[in-house]
PDB file of C-alpha atoms in Angstrom:
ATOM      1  CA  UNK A 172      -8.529  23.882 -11.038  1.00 94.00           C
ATOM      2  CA  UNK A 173     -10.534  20.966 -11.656  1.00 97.00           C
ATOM      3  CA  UNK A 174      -9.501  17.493 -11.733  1.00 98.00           C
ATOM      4  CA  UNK A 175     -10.808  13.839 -12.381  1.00 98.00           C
ATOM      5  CA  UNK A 176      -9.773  10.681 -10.727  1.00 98.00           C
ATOM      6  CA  UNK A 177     -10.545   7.284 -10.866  1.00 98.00           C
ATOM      7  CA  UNK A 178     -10.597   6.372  -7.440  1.00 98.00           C
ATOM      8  CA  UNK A 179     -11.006   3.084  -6.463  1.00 98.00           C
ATOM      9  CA  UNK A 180     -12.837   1.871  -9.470  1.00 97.00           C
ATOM     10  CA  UNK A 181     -15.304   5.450  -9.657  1.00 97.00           C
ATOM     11  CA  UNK A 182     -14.411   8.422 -11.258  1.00 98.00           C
ATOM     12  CA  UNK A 183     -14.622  11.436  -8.526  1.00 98.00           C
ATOM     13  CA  UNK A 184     -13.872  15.154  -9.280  1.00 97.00           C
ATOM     14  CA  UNK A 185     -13.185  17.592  -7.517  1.00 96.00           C
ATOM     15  CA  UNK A 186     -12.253  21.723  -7.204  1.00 97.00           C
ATOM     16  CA  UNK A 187      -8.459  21.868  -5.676  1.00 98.00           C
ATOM     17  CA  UNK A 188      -6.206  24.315  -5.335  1.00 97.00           C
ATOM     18  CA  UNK A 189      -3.000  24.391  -7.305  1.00 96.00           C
ATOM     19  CA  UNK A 190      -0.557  23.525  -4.554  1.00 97.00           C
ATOM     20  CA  UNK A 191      -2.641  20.524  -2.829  1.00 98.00           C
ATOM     21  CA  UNK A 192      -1.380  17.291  -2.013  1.00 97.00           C
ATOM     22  CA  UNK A 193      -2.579  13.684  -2.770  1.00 98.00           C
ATOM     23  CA  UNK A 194      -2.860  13.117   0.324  1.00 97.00           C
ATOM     24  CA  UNK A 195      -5.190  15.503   1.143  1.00 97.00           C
ATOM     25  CA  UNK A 196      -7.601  15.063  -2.150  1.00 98.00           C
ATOM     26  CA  UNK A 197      -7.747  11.264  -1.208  1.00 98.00           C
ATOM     27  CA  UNK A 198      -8.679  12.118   2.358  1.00 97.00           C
ATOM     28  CA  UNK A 199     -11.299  14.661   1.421  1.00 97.00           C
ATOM     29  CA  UNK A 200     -12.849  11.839  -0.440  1.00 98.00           C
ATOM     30  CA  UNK A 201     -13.019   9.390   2.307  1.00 97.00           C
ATOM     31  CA  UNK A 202     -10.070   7.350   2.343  1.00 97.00           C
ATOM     32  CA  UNK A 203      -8.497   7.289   5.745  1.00 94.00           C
ATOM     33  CA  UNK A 204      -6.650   4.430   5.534  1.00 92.00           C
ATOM     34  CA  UNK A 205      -3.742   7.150   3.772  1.00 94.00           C
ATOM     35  CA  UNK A 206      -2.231   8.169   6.504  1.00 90.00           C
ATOM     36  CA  UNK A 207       0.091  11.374   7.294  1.00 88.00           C
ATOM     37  CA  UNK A 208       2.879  10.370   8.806  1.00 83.00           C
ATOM     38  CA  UNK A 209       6.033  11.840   7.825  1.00 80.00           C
ATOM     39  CA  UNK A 210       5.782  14.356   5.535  1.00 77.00           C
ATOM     40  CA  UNK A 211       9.364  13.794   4.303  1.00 81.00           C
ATOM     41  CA  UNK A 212       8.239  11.284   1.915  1.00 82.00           C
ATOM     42  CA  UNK A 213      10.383   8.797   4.046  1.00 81.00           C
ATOM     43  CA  UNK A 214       7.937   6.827   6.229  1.00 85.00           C
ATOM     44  CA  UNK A 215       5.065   5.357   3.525  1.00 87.00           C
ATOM     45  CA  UNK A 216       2.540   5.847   5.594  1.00 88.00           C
ATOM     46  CA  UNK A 217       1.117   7.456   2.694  1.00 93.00           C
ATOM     47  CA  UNK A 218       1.899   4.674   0.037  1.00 94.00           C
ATOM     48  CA  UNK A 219      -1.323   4.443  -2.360  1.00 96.00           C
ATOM     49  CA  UNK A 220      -1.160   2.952  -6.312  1.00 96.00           C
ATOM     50  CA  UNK A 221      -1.145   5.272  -9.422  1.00 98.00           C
ATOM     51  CA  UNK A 222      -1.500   3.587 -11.821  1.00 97.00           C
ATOM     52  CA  UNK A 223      -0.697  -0.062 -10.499  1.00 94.00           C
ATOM     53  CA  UNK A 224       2.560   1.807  -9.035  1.00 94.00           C
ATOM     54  CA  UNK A 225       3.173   2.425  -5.590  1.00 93.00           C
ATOM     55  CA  UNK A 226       3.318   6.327  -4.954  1.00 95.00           C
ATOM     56  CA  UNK A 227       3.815   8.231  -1.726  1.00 94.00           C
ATOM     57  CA  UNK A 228       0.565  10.525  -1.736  1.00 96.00           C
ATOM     58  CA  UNK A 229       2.772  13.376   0.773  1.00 94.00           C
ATOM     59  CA  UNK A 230       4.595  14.414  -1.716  1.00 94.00           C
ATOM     60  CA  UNK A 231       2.530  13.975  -5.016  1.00 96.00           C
ATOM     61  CA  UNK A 232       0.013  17.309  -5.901  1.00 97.00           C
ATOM     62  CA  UNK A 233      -3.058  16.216  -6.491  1.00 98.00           C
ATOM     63  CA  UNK A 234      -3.093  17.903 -10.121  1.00 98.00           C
ATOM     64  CA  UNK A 235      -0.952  15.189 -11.013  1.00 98.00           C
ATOM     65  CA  UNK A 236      -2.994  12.348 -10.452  1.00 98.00           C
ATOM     66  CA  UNK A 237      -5.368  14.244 -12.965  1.00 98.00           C
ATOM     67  CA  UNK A 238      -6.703  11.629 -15.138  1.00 98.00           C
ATOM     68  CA  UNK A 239      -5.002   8.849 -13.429  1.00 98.00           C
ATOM     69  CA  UNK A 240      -6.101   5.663 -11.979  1.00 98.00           C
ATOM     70  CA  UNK A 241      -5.593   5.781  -8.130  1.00 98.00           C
ATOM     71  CA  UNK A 242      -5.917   2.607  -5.412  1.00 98.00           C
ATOM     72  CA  UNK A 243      -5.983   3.271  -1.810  1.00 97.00           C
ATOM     73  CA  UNK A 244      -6.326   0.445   0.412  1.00 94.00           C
ATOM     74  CA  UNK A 245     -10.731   1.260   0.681  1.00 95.00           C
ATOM     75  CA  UNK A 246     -10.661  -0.145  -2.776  1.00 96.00           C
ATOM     76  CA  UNK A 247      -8.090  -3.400  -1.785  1.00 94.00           C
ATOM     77  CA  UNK A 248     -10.139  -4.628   0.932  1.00 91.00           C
ATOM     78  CA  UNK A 249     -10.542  -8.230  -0.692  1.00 90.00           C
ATOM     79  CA  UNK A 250      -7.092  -8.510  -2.073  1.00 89.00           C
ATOM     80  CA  UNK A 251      -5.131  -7.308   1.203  1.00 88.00           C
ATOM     81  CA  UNK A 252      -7.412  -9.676   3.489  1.00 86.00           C
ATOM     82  CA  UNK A 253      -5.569 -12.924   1.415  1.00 81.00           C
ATOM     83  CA  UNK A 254      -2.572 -11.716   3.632  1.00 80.00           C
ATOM     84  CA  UNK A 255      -3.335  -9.296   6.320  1.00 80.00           C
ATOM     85  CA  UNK A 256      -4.106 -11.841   8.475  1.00 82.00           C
ATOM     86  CA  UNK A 257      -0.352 -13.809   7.874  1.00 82.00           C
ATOM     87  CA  UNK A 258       1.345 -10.317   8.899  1.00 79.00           C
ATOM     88  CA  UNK A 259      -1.190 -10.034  12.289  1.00 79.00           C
ATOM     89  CA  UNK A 260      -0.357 -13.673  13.036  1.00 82.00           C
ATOM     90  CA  UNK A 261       3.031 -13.204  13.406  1.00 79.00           C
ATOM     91  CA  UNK A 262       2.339 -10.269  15.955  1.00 73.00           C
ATOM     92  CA  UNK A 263       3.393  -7.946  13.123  1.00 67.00           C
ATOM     93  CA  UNK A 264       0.532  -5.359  13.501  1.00 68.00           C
ATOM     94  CA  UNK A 265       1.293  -3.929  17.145  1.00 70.00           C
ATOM     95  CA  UNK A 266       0.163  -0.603  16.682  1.00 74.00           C
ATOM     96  CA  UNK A 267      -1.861  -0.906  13.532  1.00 71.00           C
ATOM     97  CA  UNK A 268      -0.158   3.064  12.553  1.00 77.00           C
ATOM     98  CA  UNK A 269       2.041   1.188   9.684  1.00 76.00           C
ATOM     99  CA  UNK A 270      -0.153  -1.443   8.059  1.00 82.00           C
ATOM    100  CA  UNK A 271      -1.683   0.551   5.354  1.00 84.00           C
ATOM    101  CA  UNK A 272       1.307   1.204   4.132  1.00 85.00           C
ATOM    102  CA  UNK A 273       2.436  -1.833   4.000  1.00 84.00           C
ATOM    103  CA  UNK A 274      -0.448  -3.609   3.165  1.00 87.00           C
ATOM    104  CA  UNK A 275      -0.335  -1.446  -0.478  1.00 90.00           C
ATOM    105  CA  UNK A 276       3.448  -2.200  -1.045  1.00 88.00           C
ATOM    106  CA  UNK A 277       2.896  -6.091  -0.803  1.00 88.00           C
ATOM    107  CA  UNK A 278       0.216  -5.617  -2.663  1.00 90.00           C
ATOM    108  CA  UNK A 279       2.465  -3.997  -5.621  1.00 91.00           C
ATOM    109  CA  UNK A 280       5.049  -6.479  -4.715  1.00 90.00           C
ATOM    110  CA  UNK A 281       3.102  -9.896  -5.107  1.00 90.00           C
ATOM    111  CA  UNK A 282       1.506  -7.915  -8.246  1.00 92.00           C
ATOM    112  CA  UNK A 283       4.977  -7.674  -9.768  1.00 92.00           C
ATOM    113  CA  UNK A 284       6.634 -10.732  -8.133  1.00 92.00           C
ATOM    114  CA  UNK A 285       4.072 -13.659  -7.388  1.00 89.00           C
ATOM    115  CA  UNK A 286       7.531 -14.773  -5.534  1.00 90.00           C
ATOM    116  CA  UNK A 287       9.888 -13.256  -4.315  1.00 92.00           C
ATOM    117  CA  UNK A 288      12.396 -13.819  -1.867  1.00 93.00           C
ATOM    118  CA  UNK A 289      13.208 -12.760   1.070  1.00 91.00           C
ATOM    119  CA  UNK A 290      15.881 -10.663  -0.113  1.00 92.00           C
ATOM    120  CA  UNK A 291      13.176  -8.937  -2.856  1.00 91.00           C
ATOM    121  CA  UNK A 292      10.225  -8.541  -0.386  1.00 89.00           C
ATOM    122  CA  UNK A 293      12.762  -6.293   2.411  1.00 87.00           C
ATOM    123  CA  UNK A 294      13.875  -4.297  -0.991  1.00 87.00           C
ATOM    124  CA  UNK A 295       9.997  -3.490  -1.859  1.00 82.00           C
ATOM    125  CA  UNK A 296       9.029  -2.714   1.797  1.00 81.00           C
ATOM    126  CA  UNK A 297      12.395  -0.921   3.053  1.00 83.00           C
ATOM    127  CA  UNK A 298      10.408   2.542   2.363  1.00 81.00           C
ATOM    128  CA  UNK A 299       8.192   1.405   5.136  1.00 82.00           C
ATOM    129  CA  UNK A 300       8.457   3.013   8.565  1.00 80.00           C
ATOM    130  CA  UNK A 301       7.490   1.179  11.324  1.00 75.00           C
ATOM    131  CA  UNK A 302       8.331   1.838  15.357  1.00 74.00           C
ATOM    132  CA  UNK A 303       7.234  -0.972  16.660  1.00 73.00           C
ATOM    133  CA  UNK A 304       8.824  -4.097  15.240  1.00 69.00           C
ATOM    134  CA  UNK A 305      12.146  -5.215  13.215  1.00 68.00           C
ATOM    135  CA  UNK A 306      10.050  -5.661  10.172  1.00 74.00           C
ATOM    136  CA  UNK A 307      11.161  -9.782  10.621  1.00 80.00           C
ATOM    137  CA  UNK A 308       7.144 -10.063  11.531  1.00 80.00           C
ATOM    138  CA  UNK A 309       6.052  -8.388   8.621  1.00 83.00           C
ATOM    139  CA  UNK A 310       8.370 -10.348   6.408  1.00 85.00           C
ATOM    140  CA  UNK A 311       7.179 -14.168   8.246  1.00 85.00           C
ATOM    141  CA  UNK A 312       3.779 -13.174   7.676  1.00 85.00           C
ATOM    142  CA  UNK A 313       4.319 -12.412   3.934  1.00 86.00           C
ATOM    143  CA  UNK A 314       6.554 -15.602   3.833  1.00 88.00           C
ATOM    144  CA  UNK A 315       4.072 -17.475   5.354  1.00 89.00           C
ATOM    145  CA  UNK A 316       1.383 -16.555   3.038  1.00 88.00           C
ATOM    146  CA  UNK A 317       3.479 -16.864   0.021  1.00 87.00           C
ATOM    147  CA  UNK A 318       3.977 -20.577   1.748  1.00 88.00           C
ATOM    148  CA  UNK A 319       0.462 -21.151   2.147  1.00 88.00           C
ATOM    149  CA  UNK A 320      -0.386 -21.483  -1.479  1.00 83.00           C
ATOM    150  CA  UNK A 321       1.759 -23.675  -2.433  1.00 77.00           C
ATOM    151  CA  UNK A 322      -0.180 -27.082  -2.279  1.00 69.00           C
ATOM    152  CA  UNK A 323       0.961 -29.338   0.566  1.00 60.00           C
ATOM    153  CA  UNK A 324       2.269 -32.322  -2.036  1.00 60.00           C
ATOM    154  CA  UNK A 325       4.744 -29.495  -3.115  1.00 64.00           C
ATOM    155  CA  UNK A 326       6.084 -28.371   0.159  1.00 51.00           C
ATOM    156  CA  UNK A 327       9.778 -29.465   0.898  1.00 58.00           C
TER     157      UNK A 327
END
């Protein structure tokens, strides 16, 4: 079957068998940064946006995003470097395995929530499997950049 996307701002098409995955449609059409992880649909290594909303591409057929508007972090690059670098900072990024991932769910989380706390940001990124730290880095960094634009005559 046929199906149309609109990936990353252009519409691509493509010739897929009925029982393919998201995951692998995306990655046929050059976006690596989705990564297979998982395959449980319990990791979101996979996480892209469907629609502005966070999906887990492992466990989505491709048929469904038919028509649909899909994000991967290739088309974020300008709106996950505001933040990226708050996460690395705070040593966050150790193997590097995890961060797309996570990089799309704050995405949809500051999209939704321009700020949340601390409680709201570990609720949005609890899907989020990473092996190498307690997720406290990830959550400083994201703190820290939700910190950082607040202007300095505000700050308490």
């Amino acid at each position: 079957m046929e199906i149309k996307v609109k990936l990353n701002g252009k519409f691509v098409s493509g010739n897929i068998a009925p029982d393919m995955l998201l995951i692998d449609f995306l990655r046929d059409h050059g976006c690596y940064s989705v990564k297979r992880g998982c395959e449980t649909s319990n990791c979101g290594l996979c996480t892209v946006l469907m629609d502005q909303t966070p999906v887990l591409s492992c466990s989505m057929l491709a048929a469904r995003a038919d028509g649909h508007e899909v994000q991967t972090l290739e088309g974020l690059q300008d709106e996950a470097a505001e933040f990226a670098g708050f996460i690395a900072d705070q040593g966050a990024d150790q193997c590097g395995f995890c961060n797309p991932g996570f990089v799309m769910n704050t995405i949809a989380l500051l999209r939704e929530n321009s700020d949340p706390s601390d409680d709201e940001i570990r609720a949005y990124l609890a899907g989020n499997l990473c092996r190498c730290s307690g997720y406290e880095g990830q959550l400083r960094g994201i703190r820290n950049y939700l910190d950082s634009r607040i202007p300095a005559d505000d700050r308490q």
